[in-house]
CSV table of C-alpha atoms in Angstrom, one decimal:
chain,number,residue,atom,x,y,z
A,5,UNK,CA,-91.1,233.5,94.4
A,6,UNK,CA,-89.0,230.7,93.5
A,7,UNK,CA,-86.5,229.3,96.2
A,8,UNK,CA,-83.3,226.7,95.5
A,9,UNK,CA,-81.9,225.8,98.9
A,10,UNK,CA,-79.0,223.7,99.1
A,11,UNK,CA,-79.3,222.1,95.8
A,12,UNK,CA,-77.0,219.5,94.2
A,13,UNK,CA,-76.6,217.6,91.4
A,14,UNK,CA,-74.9,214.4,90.4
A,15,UNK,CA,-74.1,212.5,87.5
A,16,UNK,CA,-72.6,209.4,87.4
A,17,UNK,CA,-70.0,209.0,84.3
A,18,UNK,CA,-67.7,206.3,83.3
A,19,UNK,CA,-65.3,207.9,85.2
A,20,UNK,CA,-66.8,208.0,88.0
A,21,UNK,CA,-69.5,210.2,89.9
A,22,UNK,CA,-69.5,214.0,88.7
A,23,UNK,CA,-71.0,217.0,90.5
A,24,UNK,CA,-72.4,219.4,87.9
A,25,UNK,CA,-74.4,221.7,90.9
A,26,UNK,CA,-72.8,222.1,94.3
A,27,UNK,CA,-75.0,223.7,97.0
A,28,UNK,CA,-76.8,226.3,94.9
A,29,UNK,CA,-79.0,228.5,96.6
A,30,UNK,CA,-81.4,230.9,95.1
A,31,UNK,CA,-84.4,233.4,95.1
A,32,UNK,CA,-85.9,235.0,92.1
A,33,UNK,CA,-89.2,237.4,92.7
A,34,UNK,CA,-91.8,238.3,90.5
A,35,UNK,CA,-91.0,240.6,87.9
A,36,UNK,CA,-87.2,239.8,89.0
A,37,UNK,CA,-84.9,239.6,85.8
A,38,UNK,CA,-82.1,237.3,86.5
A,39,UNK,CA,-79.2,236.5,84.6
A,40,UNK,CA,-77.1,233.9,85.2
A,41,UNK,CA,-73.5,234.3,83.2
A,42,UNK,CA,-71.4,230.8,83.0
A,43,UNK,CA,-68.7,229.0,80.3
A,44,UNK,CA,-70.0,226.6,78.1
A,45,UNK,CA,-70.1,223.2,80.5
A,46,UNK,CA,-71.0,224.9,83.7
A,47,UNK,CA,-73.6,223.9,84.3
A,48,UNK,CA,-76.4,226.8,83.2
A,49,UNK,CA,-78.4,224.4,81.0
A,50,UNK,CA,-78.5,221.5,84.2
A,51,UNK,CA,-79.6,224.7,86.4
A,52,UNK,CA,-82.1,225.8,83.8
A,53,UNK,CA,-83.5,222.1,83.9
A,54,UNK,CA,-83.9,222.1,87.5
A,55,UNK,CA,-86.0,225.4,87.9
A,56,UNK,CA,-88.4,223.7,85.4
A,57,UNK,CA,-89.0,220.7,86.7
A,58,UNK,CA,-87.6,219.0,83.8
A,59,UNK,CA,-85.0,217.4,86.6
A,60,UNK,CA,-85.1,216.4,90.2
A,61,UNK,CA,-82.4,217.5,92.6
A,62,UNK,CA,-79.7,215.1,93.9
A,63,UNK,CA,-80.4,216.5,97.0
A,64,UNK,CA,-81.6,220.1,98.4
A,65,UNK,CA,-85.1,221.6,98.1
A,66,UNK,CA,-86.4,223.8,94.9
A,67,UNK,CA,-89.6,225.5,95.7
A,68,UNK,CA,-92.0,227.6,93.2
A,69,UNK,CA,-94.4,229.4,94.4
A,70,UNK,CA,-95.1,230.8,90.9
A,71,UNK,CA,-95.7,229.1,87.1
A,72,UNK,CA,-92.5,228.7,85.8
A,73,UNK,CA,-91.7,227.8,82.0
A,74,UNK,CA,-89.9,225.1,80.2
A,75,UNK,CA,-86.7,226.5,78.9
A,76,UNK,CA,-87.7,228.4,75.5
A,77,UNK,CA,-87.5,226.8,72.2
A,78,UNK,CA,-86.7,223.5,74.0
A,79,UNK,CA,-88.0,221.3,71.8
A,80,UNK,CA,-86.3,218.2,72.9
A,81,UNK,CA,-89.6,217.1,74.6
A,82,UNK,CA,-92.0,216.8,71.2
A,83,UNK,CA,-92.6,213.4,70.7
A,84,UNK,CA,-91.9,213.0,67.0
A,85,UNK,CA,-94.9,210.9,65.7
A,86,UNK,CA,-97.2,213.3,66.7
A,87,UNK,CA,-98.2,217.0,64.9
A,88,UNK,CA,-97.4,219.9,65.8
A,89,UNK,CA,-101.0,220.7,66.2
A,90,UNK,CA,-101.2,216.8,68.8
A,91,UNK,CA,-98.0,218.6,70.6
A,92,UNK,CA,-99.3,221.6,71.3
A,93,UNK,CA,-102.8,220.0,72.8
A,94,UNK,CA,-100.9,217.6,74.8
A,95,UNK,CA,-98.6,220.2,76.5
A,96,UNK,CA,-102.1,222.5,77.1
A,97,UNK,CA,-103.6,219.2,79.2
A,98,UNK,CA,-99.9,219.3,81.2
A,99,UNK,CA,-100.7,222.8,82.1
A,100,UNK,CA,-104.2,222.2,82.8
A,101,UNK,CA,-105.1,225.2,79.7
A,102,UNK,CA,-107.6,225.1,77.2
A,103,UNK,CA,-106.2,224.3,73.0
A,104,UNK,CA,-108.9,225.8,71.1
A,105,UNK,CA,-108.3,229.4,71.8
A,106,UNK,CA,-104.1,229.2,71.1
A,107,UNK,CA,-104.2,227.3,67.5
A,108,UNK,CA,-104.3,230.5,66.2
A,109,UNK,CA,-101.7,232.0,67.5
A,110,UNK,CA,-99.0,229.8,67.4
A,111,UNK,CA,-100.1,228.7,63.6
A,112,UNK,CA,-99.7,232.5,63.1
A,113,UNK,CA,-96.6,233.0,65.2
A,114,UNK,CA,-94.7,229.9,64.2
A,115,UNK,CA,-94.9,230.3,60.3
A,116,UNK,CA,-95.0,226.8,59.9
A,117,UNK,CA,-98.1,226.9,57.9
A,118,UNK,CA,-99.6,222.7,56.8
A,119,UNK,CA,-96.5,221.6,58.8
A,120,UNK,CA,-98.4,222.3,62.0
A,121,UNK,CA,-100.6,219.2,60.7
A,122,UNK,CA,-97.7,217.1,60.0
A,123,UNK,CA,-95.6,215.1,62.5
A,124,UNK,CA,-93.1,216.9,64.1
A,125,UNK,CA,-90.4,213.8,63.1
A,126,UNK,CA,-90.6,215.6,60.0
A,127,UNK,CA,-89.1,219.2,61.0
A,128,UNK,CA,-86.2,220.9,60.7
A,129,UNK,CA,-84.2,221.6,64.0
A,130,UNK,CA,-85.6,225.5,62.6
A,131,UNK,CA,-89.2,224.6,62.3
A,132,UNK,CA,-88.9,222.8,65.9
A,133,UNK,CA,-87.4,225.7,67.2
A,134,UNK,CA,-90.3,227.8,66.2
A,135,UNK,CA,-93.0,225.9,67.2
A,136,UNK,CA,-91.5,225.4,70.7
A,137,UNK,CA,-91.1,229.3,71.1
A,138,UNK,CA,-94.7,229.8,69.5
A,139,UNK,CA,-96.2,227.1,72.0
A,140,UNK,CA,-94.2,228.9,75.1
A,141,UNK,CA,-95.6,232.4,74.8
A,142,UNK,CA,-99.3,230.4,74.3
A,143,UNK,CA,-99.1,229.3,77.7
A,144,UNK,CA,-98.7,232.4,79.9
A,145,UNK,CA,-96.7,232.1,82.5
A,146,UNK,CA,-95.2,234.2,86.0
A,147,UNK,CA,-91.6,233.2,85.5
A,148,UNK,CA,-90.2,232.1,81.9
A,149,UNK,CA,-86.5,230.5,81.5
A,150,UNK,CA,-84.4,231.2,78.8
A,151,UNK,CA,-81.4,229.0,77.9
A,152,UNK,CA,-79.3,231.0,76.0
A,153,UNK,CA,-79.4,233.8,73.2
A,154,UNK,CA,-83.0,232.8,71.6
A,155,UNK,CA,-81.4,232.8,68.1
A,156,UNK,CA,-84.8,231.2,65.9
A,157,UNK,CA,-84.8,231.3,62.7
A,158,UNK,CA,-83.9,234.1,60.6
A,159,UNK,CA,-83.3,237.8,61.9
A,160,UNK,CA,-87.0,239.0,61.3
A,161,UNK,CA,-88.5,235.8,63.2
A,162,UNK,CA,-85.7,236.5,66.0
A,163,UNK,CA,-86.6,240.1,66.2
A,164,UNK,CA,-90.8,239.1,66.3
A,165,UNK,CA,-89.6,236.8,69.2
A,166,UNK,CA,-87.7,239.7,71.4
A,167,UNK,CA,-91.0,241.1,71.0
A,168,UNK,CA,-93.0,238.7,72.4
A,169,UNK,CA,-91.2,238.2,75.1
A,170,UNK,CA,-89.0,240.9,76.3
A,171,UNK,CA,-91.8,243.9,75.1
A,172,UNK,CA,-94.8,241.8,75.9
A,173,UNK,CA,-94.2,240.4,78.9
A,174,UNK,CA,-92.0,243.0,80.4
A,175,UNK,CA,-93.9,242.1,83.7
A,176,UNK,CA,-92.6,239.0,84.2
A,177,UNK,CA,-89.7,237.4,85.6
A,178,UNK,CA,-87.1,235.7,83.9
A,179,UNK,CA,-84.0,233.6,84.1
A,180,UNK,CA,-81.9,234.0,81.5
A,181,UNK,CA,-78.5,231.9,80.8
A,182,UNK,CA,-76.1,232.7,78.8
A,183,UNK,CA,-72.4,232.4,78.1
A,184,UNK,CA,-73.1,236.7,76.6
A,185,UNK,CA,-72.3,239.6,78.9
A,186,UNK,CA,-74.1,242.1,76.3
A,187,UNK,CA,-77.1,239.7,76.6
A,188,UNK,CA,-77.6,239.5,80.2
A,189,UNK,CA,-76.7,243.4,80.6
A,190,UNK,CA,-79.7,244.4,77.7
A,191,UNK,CA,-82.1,242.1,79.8
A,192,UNK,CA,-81.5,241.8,83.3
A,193,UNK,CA,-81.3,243.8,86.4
A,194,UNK,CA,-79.6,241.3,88.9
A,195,UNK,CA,-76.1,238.9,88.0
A,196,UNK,CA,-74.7,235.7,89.1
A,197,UNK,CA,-71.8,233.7,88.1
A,198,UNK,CA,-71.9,230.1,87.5
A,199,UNK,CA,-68.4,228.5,87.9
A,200,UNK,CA,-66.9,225.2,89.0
A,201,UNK,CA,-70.6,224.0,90.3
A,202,UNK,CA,-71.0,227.0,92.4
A,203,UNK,CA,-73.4,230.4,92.2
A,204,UNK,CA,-71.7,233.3,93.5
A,205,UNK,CA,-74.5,236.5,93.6
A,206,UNK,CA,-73.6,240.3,92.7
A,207,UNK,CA,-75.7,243.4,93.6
A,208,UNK,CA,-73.1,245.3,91.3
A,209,UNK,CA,-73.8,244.1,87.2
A,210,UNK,CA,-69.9,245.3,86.7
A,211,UNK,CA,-68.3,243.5,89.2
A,212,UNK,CA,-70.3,240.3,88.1
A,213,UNK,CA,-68.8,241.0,84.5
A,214,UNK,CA,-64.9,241.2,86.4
A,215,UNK,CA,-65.4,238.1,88.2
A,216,UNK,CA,-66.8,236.2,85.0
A,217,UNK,CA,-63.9,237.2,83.3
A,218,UNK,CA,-61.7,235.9,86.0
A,219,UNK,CA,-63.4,232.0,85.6
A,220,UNK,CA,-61.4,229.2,84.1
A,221,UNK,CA,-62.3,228.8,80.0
């Protein structure tokens, strides 16, 4: 399970202190599909963040009791100098998983061919994009987070990745956010809103849909 109790979160702005998450509580089981719907600005991507560990909490709890991804095709966290072959063993120590046995995948997967021996500084936002996905379905994991439609690279890649992840790895749970109705109705079985820092939870998909329709643009 993973548990959000009570959380919050600040930022402070020139204008002054901002409240992005306001007393967000939440439980997502394994095998649970949740999607989370919200307007660009939000919040979904902050949220997405916290579940990962990526960000700390201004205040209130966040417990996981299962592995939990980084957000898919992040690939904010590379650090540039080194390859994408250095990336990917670095982020296998963070896990605490072996290298050896995933080089050929995500060479494979990602398409990047001799760029995987070149630094990453040197790739497209499209190349980064696939080497982050490739690199997440490497590392298995109970819960994976998805920011948004996964839209990397062209339509065949994009079609290989629902594969991966939605045929593959049907079993596990996910948290999916997205600003898409059509995308969280292919994908998930349980709805919440995000609006104004709050997380309002529906048993019914439909009447999710209405009351995202009814949020401020």
């Amino acid at each position: 399970m993973i548990f959000l109790e009570n959380v919050v979160k600040r930022y402070n702005t020139r204008g002054g202190e901002r409240t992005v998450l306001d007393c967000i509580s939440l439980r997502v089981g394994k095998h649970e599909k949740l999607g989370i719907l919200g307007r660009n600005g939000a919040g979904k991507s902050t949220l997405i963040r916290l579940v990962s560990g990526a960000e700390l909490p201004t205040c209130g709890s966040i417990r996981r009791e299962m592995s939990v991804s980084w957000p898919l095709a992040f690939s904010s966290a590379f650090q540039g100098s080194l390859t994408g072959l250095d990336n990917l063993r670095f982020i296998c120590r963070v896990y605490g998983v072996t290298t050896e046995d995933k080089i050929g995948a995500v060479e494979e997967f990602s398409e990047l061919g001799s760029y995987l021996y070149e630094p990453v500084k040197a790739y497209s936002s499209g190349m980064r994009a696939r080497l982050a996905f490739a690199i997440s379905m490497a590392v298995e994991f109970d819960c994976f987070l998805i920011d948004e439609v996964i839209a990397v690279g062209d339509a065949r890649f994009h079609d290989k990745c629902h594969v991966e992840l939605f045929e593959k790895r049907v079993d596990r749970a996910m948290i999916i956010v997205s600003h898409s109705p059509a995308y969280i109705r292919a994908h998930c079985d349980r709805v919440a809103v995000l609006s104004e820092g709050r997380l309002v939870s529906f048993d019914d998909i439909d009447e999710a849909f209405d009351h995202y329709a009814e949020c401020p643009v």
